[in-house]
Tab-separated table of C-alpha atoms and ligand atoms in Angstrom:
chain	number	residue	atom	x	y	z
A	25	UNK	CA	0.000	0.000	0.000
A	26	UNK	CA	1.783	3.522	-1.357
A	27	UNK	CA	0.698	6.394	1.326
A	28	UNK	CA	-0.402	9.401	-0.371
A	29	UNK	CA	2.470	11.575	-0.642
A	30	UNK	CA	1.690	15.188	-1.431
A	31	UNK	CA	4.754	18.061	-1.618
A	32	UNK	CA	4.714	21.618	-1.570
A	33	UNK	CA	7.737	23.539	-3.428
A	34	UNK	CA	8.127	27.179	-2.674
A	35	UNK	CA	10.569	27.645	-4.864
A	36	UNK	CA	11.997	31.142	-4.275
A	37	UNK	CA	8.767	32.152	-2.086
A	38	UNK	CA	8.266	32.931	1.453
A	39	UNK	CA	10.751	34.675	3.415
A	40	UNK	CA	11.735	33.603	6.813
A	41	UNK	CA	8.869	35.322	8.681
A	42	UNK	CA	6.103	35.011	5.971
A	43	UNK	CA	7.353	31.604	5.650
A	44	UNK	CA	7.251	30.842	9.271
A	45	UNK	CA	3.378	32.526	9.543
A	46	UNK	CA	2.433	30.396	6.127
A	47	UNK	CA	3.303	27.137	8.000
A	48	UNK	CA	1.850	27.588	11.490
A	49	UNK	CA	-1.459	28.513	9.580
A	50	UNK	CA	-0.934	25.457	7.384
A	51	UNK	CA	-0.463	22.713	10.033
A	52	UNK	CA	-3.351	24.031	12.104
A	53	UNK	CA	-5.691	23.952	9.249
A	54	UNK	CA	-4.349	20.368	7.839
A	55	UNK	CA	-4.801	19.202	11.824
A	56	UNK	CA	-8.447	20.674	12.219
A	57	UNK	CA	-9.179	18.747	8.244
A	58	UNK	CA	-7.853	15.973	10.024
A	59	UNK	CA	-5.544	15.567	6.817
A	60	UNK	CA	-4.230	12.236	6.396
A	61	UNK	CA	-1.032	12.257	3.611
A	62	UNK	CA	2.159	12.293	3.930
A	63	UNK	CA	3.020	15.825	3.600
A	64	UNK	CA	6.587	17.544	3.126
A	65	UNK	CA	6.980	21.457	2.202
A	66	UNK	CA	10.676	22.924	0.838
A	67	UNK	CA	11.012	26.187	1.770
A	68	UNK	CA	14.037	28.053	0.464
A	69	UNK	CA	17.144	27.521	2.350
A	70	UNK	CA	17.018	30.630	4.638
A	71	UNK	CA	13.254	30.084	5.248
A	72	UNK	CA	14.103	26.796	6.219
A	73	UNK	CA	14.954	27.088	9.814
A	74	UNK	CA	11.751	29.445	10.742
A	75	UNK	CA	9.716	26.666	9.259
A	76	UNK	CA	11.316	23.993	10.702
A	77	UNK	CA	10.625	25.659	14.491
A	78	UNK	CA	7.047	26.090	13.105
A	79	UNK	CA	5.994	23.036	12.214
A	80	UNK	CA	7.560	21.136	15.361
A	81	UNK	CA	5.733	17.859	16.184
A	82	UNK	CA	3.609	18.317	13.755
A	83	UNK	CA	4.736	15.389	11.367
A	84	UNK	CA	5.158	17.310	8.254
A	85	UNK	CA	8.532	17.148	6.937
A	86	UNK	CA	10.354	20.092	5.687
A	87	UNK	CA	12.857	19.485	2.919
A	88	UNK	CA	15.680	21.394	0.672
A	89	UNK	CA	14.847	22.457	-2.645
A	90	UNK	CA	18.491	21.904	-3.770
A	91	UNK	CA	21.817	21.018	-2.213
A	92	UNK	CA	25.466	20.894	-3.255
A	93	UNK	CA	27.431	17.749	-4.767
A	94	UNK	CA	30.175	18.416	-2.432
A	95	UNK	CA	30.080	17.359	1.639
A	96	UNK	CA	32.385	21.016	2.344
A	97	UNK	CA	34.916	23.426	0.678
A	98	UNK	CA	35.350	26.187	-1.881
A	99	UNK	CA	31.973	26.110	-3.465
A	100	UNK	CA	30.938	29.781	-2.722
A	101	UNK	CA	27.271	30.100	-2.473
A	102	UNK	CA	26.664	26.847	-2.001
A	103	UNK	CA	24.626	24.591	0.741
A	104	UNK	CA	26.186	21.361	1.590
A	105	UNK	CA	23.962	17.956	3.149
A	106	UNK	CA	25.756	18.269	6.129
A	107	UNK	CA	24.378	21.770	6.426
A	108	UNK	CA	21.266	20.498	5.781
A	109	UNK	CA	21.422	17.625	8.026
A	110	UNK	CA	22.501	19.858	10.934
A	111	UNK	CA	19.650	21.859	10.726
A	112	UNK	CA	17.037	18.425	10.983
A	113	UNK	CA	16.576	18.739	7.288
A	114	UNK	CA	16.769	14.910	6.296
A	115	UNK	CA	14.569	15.146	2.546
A	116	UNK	CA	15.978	17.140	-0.304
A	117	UNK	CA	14.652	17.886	-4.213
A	118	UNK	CA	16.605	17.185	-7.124
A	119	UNK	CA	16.815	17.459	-10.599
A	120	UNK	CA	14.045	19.718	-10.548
A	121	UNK	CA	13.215	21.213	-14.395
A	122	UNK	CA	13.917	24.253	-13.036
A	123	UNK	CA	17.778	23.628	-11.835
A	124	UNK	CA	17.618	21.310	-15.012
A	125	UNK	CA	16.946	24.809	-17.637
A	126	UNK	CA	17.682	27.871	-15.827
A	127	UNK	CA	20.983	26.074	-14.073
A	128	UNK	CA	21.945	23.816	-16.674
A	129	UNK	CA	21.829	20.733	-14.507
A	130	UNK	CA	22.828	17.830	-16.457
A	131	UNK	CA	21.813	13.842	-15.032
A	132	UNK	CA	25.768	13.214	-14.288
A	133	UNK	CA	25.488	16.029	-11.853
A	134	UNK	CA	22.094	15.547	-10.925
A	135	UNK	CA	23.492	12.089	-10.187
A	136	UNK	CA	26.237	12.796	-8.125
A	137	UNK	CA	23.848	14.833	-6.000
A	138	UNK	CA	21.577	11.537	-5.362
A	139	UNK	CA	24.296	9.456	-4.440
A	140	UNK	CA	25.504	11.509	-1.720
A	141	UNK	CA	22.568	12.659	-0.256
A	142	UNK	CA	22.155	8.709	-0.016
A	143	UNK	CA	25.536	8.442	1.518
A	144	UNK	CA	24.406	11.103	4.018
A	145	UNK	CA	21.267	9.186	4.928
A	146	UNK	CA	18.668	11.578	3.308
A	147	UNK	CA	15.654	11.259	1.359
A	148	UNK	CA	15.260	12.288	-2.166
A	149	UNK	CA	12.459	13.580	-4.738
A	150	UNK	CA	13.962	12.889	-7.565
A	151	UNK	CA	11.918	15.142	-10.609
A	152	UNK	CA	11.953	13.869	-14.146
A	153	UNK	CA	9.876	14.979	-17.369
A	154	UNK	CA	9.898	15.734	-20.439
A	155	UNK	CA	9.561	18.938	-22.836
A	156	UNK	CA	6.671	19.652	-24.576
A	157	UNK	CA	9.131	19.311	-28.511
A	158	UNK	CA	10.185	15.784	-26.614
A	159	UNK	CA	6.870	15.089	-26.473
A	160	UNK	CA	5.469	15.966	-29.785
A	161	UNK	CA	8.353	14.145	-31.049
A	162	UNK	CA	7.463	10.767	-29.895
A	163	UNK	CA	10.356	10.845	-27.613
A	164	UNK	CA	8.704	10.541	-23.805
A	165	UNK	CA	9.569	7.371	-22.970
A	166	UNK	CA	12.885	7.608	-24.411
A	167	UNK	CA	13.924	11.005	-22.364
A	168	UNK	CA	12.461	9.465	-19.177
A	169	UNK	CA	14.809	6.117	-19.677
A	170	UNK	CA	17.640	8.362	-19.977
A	171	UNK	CA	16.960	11.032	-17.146
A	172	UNK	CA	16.166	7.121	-14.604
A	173	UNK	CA	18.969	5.678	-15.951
A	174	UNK	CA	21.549	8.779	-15.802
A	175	UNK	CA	19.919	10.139	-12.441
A	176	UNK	CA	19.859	6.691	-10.548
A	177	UNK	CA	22.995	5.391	-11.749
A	178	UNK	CA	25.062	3.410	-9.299
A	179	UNK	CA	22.551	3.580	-6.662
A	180	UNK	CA	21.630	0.346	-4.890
A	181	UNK	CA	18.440	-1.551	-4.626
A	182	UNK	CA	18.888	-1.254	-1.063
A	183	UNK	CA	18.674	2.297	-1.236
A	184	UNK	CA	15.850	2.938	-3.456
A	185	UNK	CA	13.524	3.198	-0.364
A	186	UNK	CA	15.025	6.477	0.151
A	187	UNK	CA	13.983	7.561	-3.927
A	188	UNK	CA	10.524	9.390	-4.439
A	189	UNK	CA	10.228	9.921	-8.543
A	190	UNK	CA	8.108	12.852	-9.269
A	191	UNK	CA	7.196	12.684	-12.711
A	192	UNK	CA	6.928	16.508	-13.895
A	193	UNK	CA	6.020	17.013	-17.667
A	194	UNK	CA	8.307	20.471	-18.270
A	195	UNK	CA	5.340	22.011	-20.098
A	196	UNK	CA	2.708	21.507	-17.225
A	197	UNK	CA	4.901	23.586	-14.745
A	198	UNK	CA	3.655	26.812	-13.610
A	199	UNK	CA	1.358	27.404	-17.258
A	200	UNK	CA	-1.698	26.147	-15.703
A	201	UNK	CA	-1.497	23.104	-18.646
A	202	UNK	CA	-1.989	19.994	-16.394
A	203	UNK	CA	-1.399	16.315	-18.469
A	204	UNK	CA	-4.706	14.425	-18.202
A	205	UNK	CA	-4.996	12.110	-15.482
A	206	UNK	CA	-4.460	8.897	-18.703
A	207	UNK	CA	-1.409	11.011	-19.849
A	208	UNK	CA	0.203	11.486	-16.172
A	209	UNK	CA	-0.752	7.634	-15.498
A	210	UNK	CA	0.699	6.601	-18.358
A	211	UNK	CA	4.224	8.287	-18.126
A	212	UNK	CA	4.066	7.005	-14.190
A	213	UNK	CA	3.497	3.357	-15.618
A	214	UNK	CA	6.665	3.385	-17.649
A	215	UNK	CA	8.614	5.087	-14.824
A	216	UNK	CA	7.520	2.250	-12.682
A	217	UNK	CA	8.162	-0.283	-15.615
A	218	UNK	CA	11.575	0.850	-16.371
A	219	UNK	CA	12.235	1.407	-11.980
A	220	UNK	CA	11.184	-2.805	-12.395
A	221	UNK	CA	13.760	-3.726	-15.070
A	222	UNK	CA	16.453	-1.412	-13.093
A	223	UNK	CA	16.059	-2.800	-9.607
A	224	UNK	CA	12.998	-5.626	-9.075
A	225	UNK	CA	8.993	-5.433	-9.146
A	226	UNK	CA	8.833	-5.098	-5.380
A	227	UNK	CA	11.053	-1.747	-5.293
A	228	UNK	CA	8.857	-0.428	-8.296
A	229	UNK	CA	5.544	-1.660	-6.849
A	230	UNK	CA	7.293	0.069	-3.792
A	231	UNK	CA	8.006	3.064	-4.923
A	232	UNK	CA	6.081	6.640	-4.608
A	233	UNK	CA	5.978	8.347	-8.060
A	234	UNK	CA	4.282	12.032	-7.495
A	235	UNK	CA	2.491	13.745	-10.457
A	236	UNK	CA	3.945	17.541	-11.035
A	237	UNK	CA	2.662	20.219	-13.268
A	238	UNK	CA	0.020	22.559	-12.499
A	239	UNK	CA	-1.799	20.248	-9.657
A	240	UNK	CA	-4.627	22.197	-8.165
A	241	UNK	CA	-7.810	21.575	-6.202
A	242	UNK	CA	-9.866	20.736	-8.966
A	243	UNK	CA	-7.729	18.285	-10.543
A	244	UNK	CA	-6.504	16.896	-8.039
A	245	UNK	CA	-9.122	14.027	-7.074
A	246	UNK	CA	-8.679	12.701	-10.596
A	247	UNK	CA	-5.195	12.642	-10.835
A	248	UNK	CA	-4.630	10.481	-7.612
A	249	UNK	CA	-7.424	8.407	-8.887
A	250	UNK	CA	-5.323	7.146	-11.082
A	251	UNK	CA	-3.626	3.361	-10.129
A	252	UNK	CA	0.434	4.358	-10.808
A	253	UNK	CA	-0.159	8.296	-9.036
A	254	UNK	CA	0.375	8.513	-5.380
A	255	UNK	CA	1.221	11.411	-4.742
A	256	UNK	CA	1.887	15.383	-5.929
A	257	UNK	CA	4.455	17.886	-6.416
A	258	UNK	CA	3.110	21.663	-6.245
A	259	UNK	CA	4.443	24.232	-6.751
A	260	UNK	CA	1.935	27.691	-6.882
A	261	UNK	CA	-0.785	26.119	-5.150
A	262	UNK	CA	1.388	25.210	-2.187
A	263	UNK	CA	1.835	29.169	-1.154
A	264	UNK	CA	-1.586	29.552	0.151
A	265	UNK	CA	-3.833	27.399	2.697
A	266	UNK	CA	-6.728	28.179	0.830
A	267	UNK	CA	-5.178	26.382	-2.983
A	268	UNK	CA	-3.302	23.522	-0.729
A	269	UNK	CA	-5.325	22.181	2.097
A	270	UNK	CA	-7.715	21.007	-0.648
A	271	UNK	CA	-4.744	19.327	-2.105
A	272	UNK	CA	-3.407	17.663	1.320
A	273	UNK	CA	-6.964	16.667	1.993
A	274	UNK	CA	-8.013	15.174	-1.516
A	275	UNK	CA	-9.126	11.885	0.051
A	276	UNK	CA	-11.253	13.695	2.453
B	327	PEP	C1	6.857	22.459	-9.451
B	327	PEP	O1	7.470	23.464	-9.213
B	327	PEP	O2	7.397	21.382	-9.192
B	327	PEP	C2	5.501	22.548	-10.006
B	327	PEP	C3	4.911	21.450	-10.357
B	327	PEP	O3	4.946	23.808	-10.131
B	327	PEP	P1	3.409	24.164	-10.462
B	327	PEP	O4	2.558	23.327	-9.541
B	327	PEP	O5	3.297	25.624	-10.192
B	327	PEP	O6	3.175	23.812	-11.890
């Protein structure tokens, strides 16, 4: 049985004090819904720590957007695991479409990012998707091979409990274009095919693959209808109760 899994990205939203505010109002409200997901927000790094003190015992997890591929050093601007580790932040994004464009993140470093927040015992989201030219050019499942493939390389089966796919089409994020609920359980089908072939059928039947790409209240429902979606990645609906409680209570 995959536990709903629903994830809030900032992004750069939310300073420390709005942020702080933003997620005392958002635990109360997804305590008084009597919300019952698995629910992680990723504030941005400086936000992290006033989020962190307000969400205290409140089982929602609070993750990095980002980290470095180094554990210390002369990497100026950079945040390291360890950093993040100190702090209590034990769940970190990567590969997001986002560091992928603007940053020019390629897998091999995307990859080296995975395999040492594994080393440092952390959780990862790991985003994939495709373009929308990838998709009109019949090249979907061959973009999402390489992205597993390159991403995931050289981490164990035995550490692919700590892997979370979410399966973000490029095109659906932040344009209001969501895939349909057949389209998004589709591309999740061959993620969990190819995750099969890779490790073994328990660690794909095992593992959470979150929908990203415009997720809102009304599509929601029908999204996590669907057999291969279990959970969601938002991004602009996460920055308000009023857009995400809906969200984090879908199965309410
Ligand atoms: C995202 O940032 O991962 C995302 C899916 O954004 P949005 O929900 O705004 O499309």
């Amino acid at each position: 049985m995959r536990k709903p899994y629903i994830a809030g990205n900032w992004k750069m939203n939310m300073t420390p004090s709005a942020g702080a505010a933003f997620a005392s109002d958002l635990a109360r409200a997804a305590k008084e819904a009597g919300c019952d997901v698995k629910m992680m927000i990723a504030p941005p790094f400086v936000t992290i720590p006033a989020v962190l003190e307000a969400v205290k015992g409140t089982g929602i997890i609070v993750a990095a957007q980002n980290m470095n591929d180094h554990k210390s050093g002369a990497y100026t601007g950079e945040v390291s695991p360890e950093m993040l580790k100190d702090l209590g932040v034990n769940t970190v994004i990567l590969g997001h479409s986002e560091r992928r464009s603007y940053y020019g993140e390629s897998d091999e470093f995307i990859n080296r990012k995975v395999l040492l927040a594994i080393e440092e015992g952390m959780d990862v989201v790991l985003c994939v998707g495709e373009t929308l030219e990838e998709r009109e050019s019949g090249r979907l499942e061959a973009v999402l091979s390489s992205q597993l493939e390159g991403d995931l390389k050289d981490v164990k089966a035995s550490d692919m409990a700590r892997i979370t796919i979410a399966y973000e089409p490029v095109w659906a994020i932040g344009t209001g274009k969501t895939a349909t609920p057949e389209d998004a359980d589709s591309a999740h089908a061959f993620i969990r095919g190819r995750i099969a072939e890779m490790y073994s059928s328990d660690i794909a039947q095992n593992l959470i693959i979150q929908y990203g790409g415009s997720v809102n209240a009304s599509n929601v429902k029908a999204l996590m209808a669907k057999e291969n979606i279990d959970g969601a990645l938002v991004g602009g609906a996460s920055l308000s109760v009023e857009k995400f409680l809906p969200i984090i209570t879908f199965n309410k």
